[in-house]
Amino acid sequence: DTAVSQTPKYLVTQMGNDKSIKCEQNLGHDTMYWYKQDSKKFLKIMFSYNNKELIINETVPNRFSPKSPDKAHLNLHINSLELGDSAVYFCASSLRQGSTPLHFGNGTRLTVT
Amino acid sequence: GDSVTQMEGPVTLSEEAFLTINCTYTATGYPSLFWYVQYPGEGLQLLLKATKADDKGSNKGFEATYRKETTSFHLEKGSVQVSDSAVYFCALSPTPMDSNYQLIWGAGTKLIIKP
């Protein structure tokens, strides 16, 4: 029974397209995150939601828009995709704001051509 | 601000070799320290943690000791296996947690174990 699940696992698309990545957690956690991992494995936090409320919004182009319909779901919509958006995007959750550990999904590998 | 520095990879070892992956940190206050592991094609998962000075975290044969005097949290394993091949991340949780409630991550160290 997967704790944090993301779909799709792979996403290949062309520049200029709009795409979404979905994330769901069944751990009953209050806080969810989106991270971006580049080709050198460097991890960068993008967004964090606590109980559907945005609490972290790092310097990310406004083409990226998160949405949390309920505390178990956090989706990421990306408009006008660019080559530099190619990366692996990870969803994660934690019991509450500021708590550890983080539980990660298996990632979505986005390739923009 | 707080930061984490890890040794650059990849680190390549033969099976049964001794492993050390260095991690040093800069922080005010009394952070908690973590090692996460990312196996190929998977997300990160917590490997071990330590919440105060001189604590030793351990799991799956890996150990790390929180050394405040040297601001270090080096990961060690006495005898590595091919299945330990992964990327290892050192991370810090500031105390008090900063206003953005973020973990501070190292850059990751890729470990390759050859049979």
Short mmCIF file of N, CA, C and O in Angstrom, two decimals, chain B residues 17-94:
data_model
loop_
_atom_site.label_atom_id
_atom_site.label_comp_id
_atom_site.label_asym_id
_atom_site.label_seq_id
_atom_site.Cartn_x
_atom_site.Cartn_y
_atom_site.Cartn_z
N ALA B 17 34.04 -3.32 1.29
CA ALA B 17 34.92 -2.22 1.71
C ALA B 17 34.24 -1.40 2.80
O ALA B 17 33.03 -1.48 3.00
N PHE B 18 35.06 -0.60 3.50
CA PHE B 18 34.55 0.31 4.53
C PHE B 18 34.13 1.62 3.86
O PHE B 18 34.83 2.15 3.00
N LEU B 19 32.98 2.12 4.29
CA LEU B 19 32.45 3.34 3.68
C LEU B 19 32.45 4.49 4.67
O LEU B 19 32.03 4.33 5.83
N THR B 20 32.89 5.65 4.20
CA THR B 20 32.64 6.91 4.91
C THR B 20 32.18 7.93 3.89
O THR B 20 32.84 8.10 2.85
N ILE B 21 31.07 8.58 4.17
CA ILE B 21 30.63 9.73 3.37
C ILE B 21 30.59 10.91 4.34
O ILE B 21 29.86 10.89 5.32
N ASN B 22 31.39 11.93 4.03
CA ASN B 22 31.51 13.06 4.94
C ASN B 22 30.35 14.04 4.80
O ASN B 22 29.89 14.32 3.69
N CYS B 23 29.93 14.55 5.94
CA CYS B 23 28.91 15.60 5.97
C CYS B 23 29.27 16.57 7.08
O CYS B 23 29.48 16.14 8.23
N THR B 24 29.35 17.84 6.75
CA THR B 24 29.55 18.87 7.76
C THR B 24 28.43 19.89 7.62
O THR B 24 27.82 20.02 6.55
N TYR B 25 28.17 20.60 8.70
CA TYR B 25 27.05 21.53 8.67
C TYR B 25 27.43 22.85 9.33
O TYR B 25 28.38 22.93 10.10
N THR B 26 26.65 23.85 9.00
CA THR B 26 26.71 25.15 9.65
C THR B 26 25.31 25.47 10.13
O THR B 26 24.36 25.41 9.34
N ALA B 27 25.18 25.74 11.41
CA ALA B 27 23.84 26.02 11.94
C ALA B 27 23.95 26.79 13.24
O ALA B 27 24.91 26.63 13.99
N THR B 28 22.96 27.61 13.49
CA THR B 28 22.81 28.22 14.81
C THR B 28 21.85 27.33 15.59
O THR B 28 21.07 26.56 15.01
N GLY B 29 21.92 27.39 16.88
CA GLY B 29 21.02 26.56 17.67
C GLY B 29 21.44 25.11 17.70
O GLY B 29 22.62 24.78 17.53
N TYR B 30 20.47 24.23 17.83
CA TYR B 30 20.74 22.80 18.01
C TYR B 30 19.94 22.00 16.99
O TYR B 30 18.86 21.50 17.29
N PRO B 31 20.48 21.88 15.78
CA PRO B 31 19.72 21.21 14.73
C PRO B 31 19.60 19.72 14.95
O PRO B 31 20.39 19.11 15.68
N SER B 32 18.64 19.11 14.30
CA SER B 32 18.60 17.65 14.14
C SER B 32 19.24 17.32 12.80
O SER B 32 19.19 18.12 11.86
N LEU B 33 19.86 16.16 12.73
CA LEU B 33 20.59 15.77 11.53
C LEU B 33 20.08 14.44 10.99
O LEU B 33 19.68 13.56 11.77
N PHE B 34 20.09 14.31 9.67
CA PHE B 34 19.50 13.15 9.00
C PHE B 34 20.38 12.68 7.86
O PHE B 34 21.09 13.46 7.23
N TRP B 35 20.29 11.40 7.59
CA TRP B 35 20.74 10.83 6.33
C TRP B 35 19.54 10.20 5.65
O TRP B 35 18.83 9.38 6.25
N TYR B 36 19.34 10.61 4.39
CA TYR B 36 18.33 9.99 3.54
C TYR B 36 19.06 9.24 2.42
O TYR B 36 20.14 9.63 2.00
N VAL B 37 18.41 8.18 1.91
CA VAL B 37 18.98 7.41 0.82
C VAL B 37 17.98 7.36 -0.33
O VAL B 37 16.77 7.26 -0.11
N GLN B 38 18.51 7.48 -1.54
CA GLN B 38 17.67 7.41 -2.74
C GLN B 38 18.20 6.29 -3.62
O GLN B 38 19.26 6.42 -4.25
N TYR B 39 17.48 5.17 -3.68
CA TYR B 39 17.84 4.07 -4.57
C TYR B 39 17.40 4.41 -5.99
O TYR B 39 16.48 5.21 -6.19
N PRO B 40 18.05 3.83 -6.98
CA PRO B 40 17.74 4.16 -8.38
C PRO B 40 16.25 4.06 -8.68
O PRO B 40 15.61 3.05 -8.37
N GLY B 41 15.70 5.11 -9.28
CA GLY B 41 14.30 5.11 -9.70
C GLY B 41 13.31 5.29 -8.58
O GLY B 41 12.09 5.16 -8.80
N GLU B 42 13.79 5.60 -7.37
CA GLU B 42 12.88 5.73 -6.23
C GLU B 42 12.99 7.11 -5.60
O GLU B 42 13.88 7.90 -5.92
N GLY B 43 12.08 7.38 -4.68
CA GLY B 43 12.16 8.60 -3.89
C GLY B 43 13.12 8.43 -2.73
O GLY B 43 13.66 7.36 -2.50
N LEU B 44 13.33 9.51 -2.01
CA LEU B 44 14.22 9.46 -0.86
C LEU B 44 13.51 8.79 0.31
O LEU B 44 12.29 8.91 0.47
N GLN B 45 14.30 8.12 1.14
CA GLN B 45 13.74 7.55 2.36
C GLN B 45 14.73 7.77 3.49
O GLN B 45 15.94 7.77 3.29
N LEU B 46 14.19 7.97 4.67
CA LEU B 46 15.03 8.23 5.83
C LEU B 46 15.86 7.01 6.15
O LEU B 46 15.34 5.89 6.26
N LEU B 47 17.17 7.20 6.30
CA LEU B 47 18.07 6.11 6.65
C LEU B 47 18.33 6.11 8.17
O LEU B 47 18.21 5.10 8.83
N LEU B 48 18.70 7.28 8.69
CA LEU B 48 18.93 7.39 10.13
C LEU B 48 18.91 8.86 10.52
O LEU B 48 18.98 9.74 9.66
N LYS B 49 18.83 9.10 11.84
CA LYS B 49 18.81 10.48 12.30
C LYS B 49 19.43 10.57 13.69
O LYS B 49 19.59 9.56 14.39
N ALA B 50 19.77 11.80 14.07
CA ALA B 50 20.26 12.08 15.42
C ALA B 50 19.76 13.47 15.80
O ALA B 50 19.80 14.39 14.98
N THR B 51 19.27 13.60 16.99
CA THR B 51 18.61 14.85 17.37
C THR B 51 19.41 15.70 18.33
O THR B 51 19.06 16.86 18.58
N LYS B 52 20.49 15.17 18.92
CA LYS B 52 21.31 15.99 19.79
C LYS B 52 22.75 15.52 19.77
O LYS B 52 23.06 14.41 19.32
N ALA B 53 23.62 16.40 20.25
CA ALA B 53 25.05 16.13 20.21
C ALA B 53 25.38 14.79 20.87
O ALA B 53 24.81 14.43 21.90
N ASP B 54 26.32 14.07 20.22
CA ASP B 54 26.81 12.76 20.66
C ASP B 54 25.83 11.62 20.42
O ASP B 54 26.16 10.46 20.67
N ASP B 55 24.64 11.91 19.92
CA ASP B 55 23.71 10.84 19.53
C ASP B 55 24.30 10.08 18.36
O ASP B 55 24.90 10.67 17.46
N LYS B 56 24.06 8.78 18.33
CA LYS B 56 24.44 7.98 17.17
C LYS B 56 23.17 7.43 16.55
O LYS B 56 22.39 6.75 17.23
N GLY B 57 22.98 7.71 15.27
CA GLY B 57 21.88 7.11 14.54
C GLY B 57 22.40 5.86 13.84
O GLY B 57 23.55 5.83 13.39
N SER B 58 21.56 4.83 13.72
CA SER B 58 22.01 3.62 13.03
C SER B 58 20.82 2.92 12.40
O SER B 58 19.70 2.97 12.91
N ASN B 59 21.11 2.26 11.27
CA ASN B 59 20.07 1.54 10.55
C ASN B 59 20.73 0.76 9.42
O ASN B 59 21.60 1.30 8.72
N LYS B 60 20.33 -0.47 9.20
CA LYS B 60 20.80 -1.30 8.08
C LYS B 60 22.32 -1.38 8.04
O LYS B 60 22.91 -1.46 6.96
N GLY B 61 23.00 -1.33 9.16
CA GLY B 61 24.46 -1.41 9.21
C GLY B 61 25.16 -0.07 9.04
O GLY B 61 26.37 0.02 9.19
N PHE B 62 24.39 0.97 8.74
CA PHE B 62 24.95 2.32 8.63
C PHE B 62 24.89 3.01 9.99
O PHE B 62 23.98 2.77 10.78
N GLU B 63 25.89 3.87 10.23
CA GLU B 63 25.92 4.64 11.48
C GLU B 63 26.38 6.06 11.18
O GLU B 63 27.14 6.29 10.24
N ALA B 64 25.94 6.99 12.02
CA ALA B 64 26.46 8.36 11.95
C ALA B 64 26.34 8.96 13.35
O ALA B 64 25.32 8.76 14.02
N THR B 65 27.38 9.67 13.78
CA THR B 65 27.39 10.27 15.10
C THR B 65 27.37 11.79 14.98
O THR B 65 28.15 12.37 14.22
N TYR B 66 26.49 12.40 15.73
CA TYR B 66 26.32 13.85 15.74
C TYR B 66 27.46 14.45 16.55
O TYR B 66 27.50 14.33 17.79
N ARG B 67 28.40 15.11 15.88
CA ARG B 67 29.57 15.68 16.55
C ARG B 67 29.47 17.19 16.50
O ARG B 67 29.73 17.80 15.46
N LYS B 68 29.11 17.77 17.63
CA LYS B 68 28.94 19.22 17.66
C LYS B 68 30.29 19.94 17.58
O LYS B 68 30.41 21.00 16.97
N GLU B 69 31.32 19.34 18.17
CA GLU B 69 32.62 20.02 18.20
C GLU B 69 33.23 20.16 16.82
O GLU B 69 33.96 21.11 16.55
N THR B 70 32.93 19.21 15.94
CA THR B 70 33.46 19.29 14.57
C THR B 70 32.35 19.60 13.56
O THR B 70 32.60 19.61 12.35
N THR B 71 31.15 19.86 14.05
CA THR B 71 29.95 20.12 13.22
C THR B 71 29.88 19.12 12.08
O THR B 71 29.79 19.48 10.89
N SER B 72 29.91 17.85 12.44
CA SER B 72 29.93 16.80 11.43
C SER B 72 28.91 15.70 11.74
O SER B 72 28.49 15.53 12.90
N PHE B 73 28.54 14.97 10.71
CA PHE B 73 27.59 13.86 10.83
C PHE B 73 27.95 12.86 9.72
O PHE B 73 27.18 12.59 8.81
N HIS B 74 29.13 12.31 9.79
CA HIS B 74 29.65 11.44 8.73
C HIS B 74 28.95 10.08 8.75
O HIS B 74 28.75 9.48 9.81
N LEU B 75 28.62 9.59 7.56
CA LEU B 75 27.95 8.29 7.42
C LEU B 75 29.00 7.19 7.24
O LEU B 75 29.90 7.35 6.41
N GLU B 76 28.85 6.09 7.98
CA GLU B 76 29.82 5.01 7.90
C GLU B 76 29.10 3.66 7.81
O GLU B 76 28.00 3.49 8.33
N LYS B 77 29.78 2.73 7.13
CA LYS B 77 29.32 1.34 7.13
C LYS B 77 30.55 0.45 7.02
O LYS B 77 31.43 0.72 6.21
N GLY B 78 30.56 -0.57 7.80
CA GLY B 78 31.76 -1.41 7.89
C GLY B 78 32.03 -2.27 6.66
O GLY B 78 33.17 -2.52 6.31
N SER B 79 30.97 -2.70 5.99
CA SER B 79 31.16 -3.63 4.87
C SER B 79 29.99 -3.41 3.89
O SER B 79 28.88 -3.84 4.16
N VAL B 80 30.27 -2.73 2.80
CA VAL B 80 29.19 -2.35 1.89
C VAL B 80 28.86 -3.50 0.93
O VAL B 80 29.70 -4.35 0.64
N GLN B 81 27.64 -3.46 0.45
CA GLN B 81 27.15 -4.45 -0.50
C GLN B 81 26.73 -3.73 -1.80
O GLN B 81 26.46 -2.52 -1.78
N VAL B 82 26.63 -4.51 -2.86
CA VAL B 82 26.20 -3.92 -4.14
C VAL B 82 24.85 -3.23 -3.97
O VAL B 82 24.60 -2.17 -4.56
N SER B 83 24.00 -3.79 -3.14
CA SER B 83 22.65 -3.22 -2.93
C SER B 83 22.68 -1.88 -2.21
O SER B 83 21.64 -1.20 -2.12
N ASP B 84 23.82 -1.46 -1.70
CA ASP B 84 23.94 -0.14 -1.07
C ASP B 84 24.16 0.97 -2.09
O ASP B 84 24.18 2.16 -1.73
N SER B 85 24.35 0.61 -3.34
CA SER B 85 24.53 1.61 -4.39
C SER B 85 23.30 2.50 -4.46
O SER B 85 22.18 2.02 -4.66
N ALA B 86 23.52 3.79 -4.29
CA ALA B 86 22.40 4.73 -4.18
C ALA B 86 23.00 6.13 -4.07
O ALA B 86 24.22 6.31 -4.07
N VAL B 87 22.12 7.12 -3.96
CA VAL B 87 22.55 8.48 -3.66
C VAL B 87 22.18 8.77 -2.21
O VAL B 87 21.04 8.51 -1.80
N TYR B 88 23.11 9.30 -1.45
CA TYR B 88 22.92 9.55 -0.03
C TYR B 88 22.91 11.06 0.22
O TYR B 88 23.80 11.78 -0.25
N PHE B 89 21.90 11.50 0.94
CA PHE B 89 21.72 12.92 1.24
C PHE B 89 21.82 13.16 2.74
O PHE B 89 21.13 12.50 3.53
N CYS B 90 22.65 14.12 3.11
CA CYS B 90 22.70 14.59 4.48
C CYS B 90 21.75 15.80 4.58
O CYS B 90 21.67 16.60 3.64
N ALA B 91 21.03 15.90 5.68
CA ALA B 91 20.08 17.01 5.81
C ALA B 91 20.04 17.48 7.25
O ALA B 91 20.37 16.75 8.19
N LEU B 92 19.59 18.71 7.41
CA LEU B 92 19.57 19.37 8.72
C LEU B 92 18.20 19.97 8.93
O LEU B 92 17.62 20.55 8.02
N SER B 93 17.69 19.81 10.13
CA SER B 93 16.44 20.45 10.52
C SER B 93 16.77 21.48 11.57
O SER B 93 17.15 21.14 12.70
N PRO B 94 16.66 22.78 11.22
CA PRO B 94 17.08 23.81 12.17
C PRO B 94 16.23 23.79 13.44
O PRO B 94 15.06 23.44 13.42
#
